[in-house]
Amino acid sequence: MIRVLLADDQSLVRAGFKALLDAQADLEVAGEAADGDEALRKVRALRPDVVLMDIRMPVLDGLAATRRITGDQELEDVKVVMLTTFELDEYVFEAIRSGASGFLVKDTEPDELLRAVRAVVEGDALLSPGVTRRLISEFAARSKEPAAAGLLGRLTEREREVMALVGIGLSNDEIARRLVVSPLTAKTHVSRTMVKLGARDRAQLVVMAYESGLVRPGWLG
């Protein structure tokens, strides 16, 4: 059973998500929060698998709450997916850097939301369905100058190749087709790369791909 915490200051939004999630045999809503401070308390008390976190909330915003969750080693298994009204919300980029596993727009189709929650738990989190490449392109354009690429020395040549493909927004299936390997092999390479680099999930691997200089803006395709 995948346990989800809903953090949004709009009760109607929480009610809609709750009805959708609780109707699934493998998902349940573990709790709800109306602001970031309450979300943080409930995450520590309930230890959900996934937090659906609105970016804009009173008392403590979703971005600050996410930093505290992802920065707490005791909560390292908790995945955070940010919720936003706009596909390219200015805070989305900082949210990914802060450790969020991805983001969803609030009008995401129900099936896509359910798929995203399940994917996050498997460590295969993607950015918002349907806008992945556009978001990554925007993120890259705003990212800082590449840091020293020393961390890439931990990877094999194939793992660096896989990391670059993750960085331009390809799924495991797309990576498999590009490299002419099985999807399972592609997933194994992605998983090993994340372990070697200490990446929480796929979204953080995207950030590392840009910040190491392995991928540069304009390389989408």
Tab-separated table of C-alpha atoms in Angstrom:
chain	number	residue	atom	x	y	z
A	1	MET	CA	0.000	0.000	0.000
A	2	ILE	CA	1.383	3.408	-1.030
A	3	ARG	CA	0.619	6.033	1.614
A	4	VAL	CA	0.176	9.628	0.455
A	5	LEU	CA	0.063	12.888	2.413
A	6	LEU	CA	-1.892	15.758	0.823
A	7	ALA	CA	-0.583	19.253	1.556
A	8	ASP	CA	-2.657	22.054	0.035
A	9	ASP	CA	-4.369	25.064	1.577
A	10	GLN	CA	-7.481	24.543	-0.555
A	11	SER	CA	-9.782	21.980	1.048
A	12	LEU	CA	-11.596	21.365	-2.256
A	13	VAL	CA	-8.326	20.393	-3.954
A	14	ARG	CA	-7.468	18.012	-1.110
A	15	ALA	CA	-10.930	16.465	-1.256
A	16	GLY	CA	-10.615	15.815	-4.991
A	17	PHE	CA	-7.210	14.190	-4.664
A	18	LYS	CA	-8.349	12.157	-1.676
A	19	ALA	CA	-11.362	10.750	-3.513
A	20	LEU	CA	-9.172	9.783	-6.465
A	21	LEU	CA	-6.390	8.187	-4.420
A	22	ASP	CA	-8.582	6.336	-1.923
A	23	ALA	CA	-10.489	4.720	-4.799
A	24	GLN	CA	-7.332	2.818	-5.788
A	25	ALA	CA	-6.579	-0.578	-4.285
A	26	ASP	CA	-2.871	0.190	-3.813
A	27	LEU	CA	-3.100	3.817	-2.645
A	28	GLU	CA	-4.384	5.490	0.496
A	29	VAL	CA	-4.342	9.010	1.906
A	30	ALA	CA	-2.413	8.873	5.176
A	31	GLY	CA	-3.179	12.451	6.162
A	32	GLU	CA	-3.846	16.023	5.077
A	33	ALA	CA	-2.261	19.395	5.810
A	34	ALA	CA	-3.371	22.946	5.045
A	35	ASP	CA	0.061	24.612	5.280
A	36	GLY	CA	3.734	23.712	5.062
A	37	ASP	CA	4.320	23.669	8.802
A	38	GLU	CA	1.475	21.218	9.358
A	39	ALA	CA	2.744	19.139	6.437
A	40	LEU	CA	6.191	18.898	8.015
A	41	ARG	CA	4.746	17.801	11.366
A	42	LYS	CA	2.558	15.168	9.738
A	43	VAL	CA	5.364	13.841	7.562
A	44	ARG	CA	7.457	13.269	10.680
A	45	ALA	CA	4.557	11.640	12.503
A	46	LEU	CA	3.049	9.555	9.698
A	47	ARG	CA	6.072	8.816	7.458
A	48	PRO	CA	4.099	8.668	4.175
A	49	ASP	CA	5.684	7.296	1.026
A	50	VAL	CA	4.751	10.359	-1.038
A	51	VAL	CA	3.796	13.954	-0.250
A	52	LEU	CA	1.752	15.877	-2.808
A	53	MET	CA	2.894	19.382	-1.809
A	54	ASP	CA	1.401	22.633	-3.039
A	55	ILE	CA	4.062	25.273	-3.682
A	56	ARG	CA	2.096	28.242	-2.367
A	57	MET	CA	0.781	27.766	1.175
A	58	PRO	CA	0.537	29.958	4.278
A	59	VAL	CA	2.718	29.754	7.432
A	60	LEU	CA	5.451	27.789	5.657
A	61	ASP	CA	5.424	27.478	1.888
A	62	GLY	CA	5.810	24.181	0.078
A	63	LEU	CA	9.326	24.958	-1.081
A	64	ALA	CA	10.630	25.546	2.446
A	65	ALA	CA	8.787	22.476	3.737
A	66	THR	CA	10.313	20.382	0.947
A	67	ARG	CA	13.850	21.530	1.823
A	68	ARG	CA	13.324	20.463	5.423
A	69	ILE	CA	11.942	17.077	4.435
A	70	THR	CA	14.631	16.258	1.884
A	71	GLY	CA	17.333	17.586	4.204
A	72	ASP	CA	16.313	15.272	7.056
A	73	GLN	CA	18.100	11.907	6.863
A	74	GLU	CA	15.345	10.289	8.904
A	75	LEU	CA	12.907	11.174	6.117
A	76	GLU	CA	15.080	10.072	3.199
A	77	ASP	CA	12.476	7.546	2.008
A	78	VAL	CA	9.744	10.187	1.747
A	79	LYS	CA	9.273	11.447	-1.822
A	80	VAL	CA	7.893	14.928	-2.464
A	81	VAL	CA	5.969	15.870	-5.603
A	82	MET	CA	5.216	19.565	-5.920
A	83	LEU	CA	1.800	20.757	-7.064
A	84	THR	CA	1.442	23.931	-9.081
A	85	THR	CA	-1.229	25.758	-11.033
A	86	PHE	CA	1.090	26.607	-13.907
A	87	GLU	CA	3.295	24.255	-15.912
A	88	LEU	CA	6.322	26.533	-15.727
A	89	ASP	CA	5.849	28.019	-12.289
A	90	GLU	CA	8.955	30.037	-11.386
A	91	TYR	CA	9.383	28.029	-8.198
A	92	VAL	CA	9.420	24.654	-9.934
A	93	PHE	CA	13.096	24.973	-10.817
A	94	GLU	CA	14.091	25.683	-7.228
A	95	ALA	CA	11.812	22.881	-6.038
A	96	ILE	CA	13.693	20.319	-8.112
A	97	ARG	CA	17.001	21.627	-6.781
A	98	SER	CA	15.597	21.413	-3.266
A	99	GLY	CA	15.087	17.686	-3.598
A	100	ALA	CA	11.536	17.349	-4.892
A	101	SER	CA	11.073	14.242	-7.001
A	102	GLY	CA	9.158	16.212	-9.600
A	103	PHE	CA	6.056	18.293	-10.019
A	104	LEU	CA	2.532	18.051	-11.343
A	105	VAL	CA	0.141	20.689	-12.525
A	106	LYS	CA	-3.124	20.599	-10.621
A	107	ASP	CA	-5.194	19.946	-13.734
A	108	THR	CA	-3.192	16.807	-14.583
A	109	GLU	CA	-5.403	14.003	-15.878
A	110	PRO	CA	-6.332	11.538	-13.086
A	111	ASP	CA	-4.577	8.595	-14.739
A	112	GLU	CA	-1.385	10.630	-15.091
A	113	LEU	CA	-1.458	11.648	-11.433
A	114	LEU	CA	-1.903	8.052	-10.306
A	115	ARG	CA	0.882	6.888	-12.588
A	116	ALA	CA	3.169	9.637	-11.282
A	117	VAL	CA	2.576	8.717	-7.630
A	118	ARG	CA	3.403	5.088	-8.332
A	119	ALA	CA	6.453	6.037	-10.404
A	120	VAL	CA	7.859	8.231	-7.634
A	121	VAL	CA	7.793	5.327	-5.192
A	122	GLU	CA	9.730	3.213	-7.701
A	123	GLY	CA	12.375	5.928	-8.024
A	124	ASP	CA	11.417	6.613	-11.635
A	125	ALA	CA	9.933	10.037	-10.981
A	126	LEU	CA	9.582	12.240	-14.011
A	127	LEU	CA	8.713	15.868	-14.231
A	128	SER	CA	5.173	16.784	-15.117
A	129	PRO	CA	3.779	14.429	-17.761
A	130	GLY	CA	3.519	16.049	-21.155
A	131	VAL	CA	5.857	18.980	-20.386
A	132	THR	CA	9.042	17.166	-19.344
A	133	ARG	CA	11.282	18.331	-22.151
A	134	ARG	CA	10.008	21.900	-22.086
A	135	LEU	CA	10.557	22.146	-18.340
A	136	ILE	CA	14.055	20.690	-18.556
A	137	SER	CA	14.905	23.150	-21.299
A	138	GLU	CA	13.717	26.050	-19.138
A	139	PHE	CA	15.553	24.661	-16.115
A	140	ALA	CA	18.762	24.351	-18.099
A	141	ALA	CA	18.508	27.926	-19.349
A	142	ARG	CA	18.244	29.161	-15.755
A	143	SER	CA	20.821	26.835	-14.226
A	144	LYS	CA	24.147	28.077	-12.928
A	145	GLU	CA	27.463	27.516	-14.674
A	146	PRO	CA	28.572	23.859	-14.632
A	147	ALA	CA	30.366	22.839	-11.461
A	148	ALA	CA	33.527	20.773	-11.447
A	149	ALA	CA	32.766	17.523	-13.208
A	150	GLY	CA	34.680	15.401	-10.691
A	151	LEU	CA	31.612	13.408	-9.709
A	152	LEU	CA	31.427	12.036	-13.253
A	153	GLY	CA	34.669	10.161	-12.582
A	154	ARG	CA	32.651	7.709	-10.488
A	155	LEU	CA	30.716	6.582	-13.544
A	156	THR	CA	31.517	4.206	-16.372
A	157	GLU	CA	31.327	5.508	-19.923
A	158	ARG	CA	27.952	3.817	-20.403
A	159	GLU	CA	26.618	5.297	-17.151
A	160	ARG	CA	27.657	8.789	-18.268
A	161	GLU	CA	25.878	8.176	-21.549
A	162	VAL	CA	22.734	7.068	-19.716
A	163	MET	CA	22.914	10.048	-17.370
A	164	ALA	CA	23.067	12.401	-20.352
A	165	LEU	CA	19.982	10.776	-21.862
A	166	VAL	CA	18.121	11.109	-18.560
A	167	GLY	CA	19.216	14.738	-18.559
A	168	ILE	CA	17.547	15.466	-21.879
A	169	GLY	CA	14.284	13.970	-20.638
A	170	LEU	CA	14.251	10.444	-22.049
A	171	SER	CA	12.322	7.682	-20.265
A	172	ASN	CA	13.845	4.255	-19.602
A	173	ASP	CA	12.079	2.851	-22.677
A	174	GLU	CA	13.408	5.684	-24.852
A	175	ILE	CA	16.917	5.189	-23.462
A	176	ALA	CA	16.668	1.473	-24.229
A	177	ARG	CA	15.726	2.180	-27.838
A	178	ARG	CA	18.479	4.785	-28.226
A	179	LEU	CA	21.166	2.415	-26.866
A	180	VAL	CA	19.653	-0.756	-28.358
A	181	VAL	CA	19.355	-2.501	-24.997
A	182	SER	CA	16.413	-3.893	-23.024
A	183	PRO	CA	14.289	-1.558	-20.851
A	184	LEU	CA	15.419	-3.566	-17.800
A	185	THR	CA	19.068	-2.953	-18.697
A	186	ALA	CA	18.397	0.750	-19.153
A	187	LYS	CA	16.637	0.911	-15.783
A	188	THR	CA	19.563	-0.913	-14.143
A	189	HIS	CA	22.046	1.608	-15.571
A	190	VAL	CA	19.916	4.512	-14.331
A	191	SER	CA	19.607	2.969	-10.864
A	192	ARG	CA	23.352	2.309	-10.579
A	193	THR	CA	24.124	5.851	-11.688
A	194	MET	CA	21.819	7.288	-9.019
A	195	VAL	CA	23.418	5.091	-6.342
A	196	LYS	CA	26.959	6.088	-7.328
A	197	LEU	CA	26.104	9.795	-7.300
A	198	GLY	CA	23.874	9.677	-4.228
A	199	ALA	CA	20.901	11.003	-6.201
A	200	ARG	CA	17.578	10.679	-4.411
A	201	ASP	CA	15.743	10.052	-7.653
A	202	ARG	CA	15.613	10.714	-11.360
A	203	ALA	CA	14.766	14.404	-10.995
A	204	GLN	CA	17.915	15.020	-8.968
A	205	LEU	CA	19.909	13.113	-11.584
A	206	VAL	CA	18.654	15.604	-14.183
A	207	VAL	CA	19.940	18.473	-12.036
A	208	MET	CA	23.328	16.765	-11.661
A	209	ALA	CA	23.556	16.181	-15.410
A	210	TYR	CA	23.287	19.931	-16.039
A	211	GLU	CA	25.318	21.128	-13.081
A	212	SER	CA	28.209	18.800	-13.910
A	213	GLY	CA	28.267	20.111	-17.476
A	214	LEU	CA	27.451	16.677	-18.901
A	215	VAL	CA	24.372	18.159	-20.572
A	216	ARG	CA	24.006	21.736	-21.775
A	217	PRO	CA	20.960	23.787	-22.780
A	218	GLY	CA	19.861	23.118	-26.320
A	219	TRP	CA	20.783	19.431	-26.284
A	220	LEU	CA	17.190	18.275	-26.217
A	221	GLY	CA	16.197	15.814	-28.882
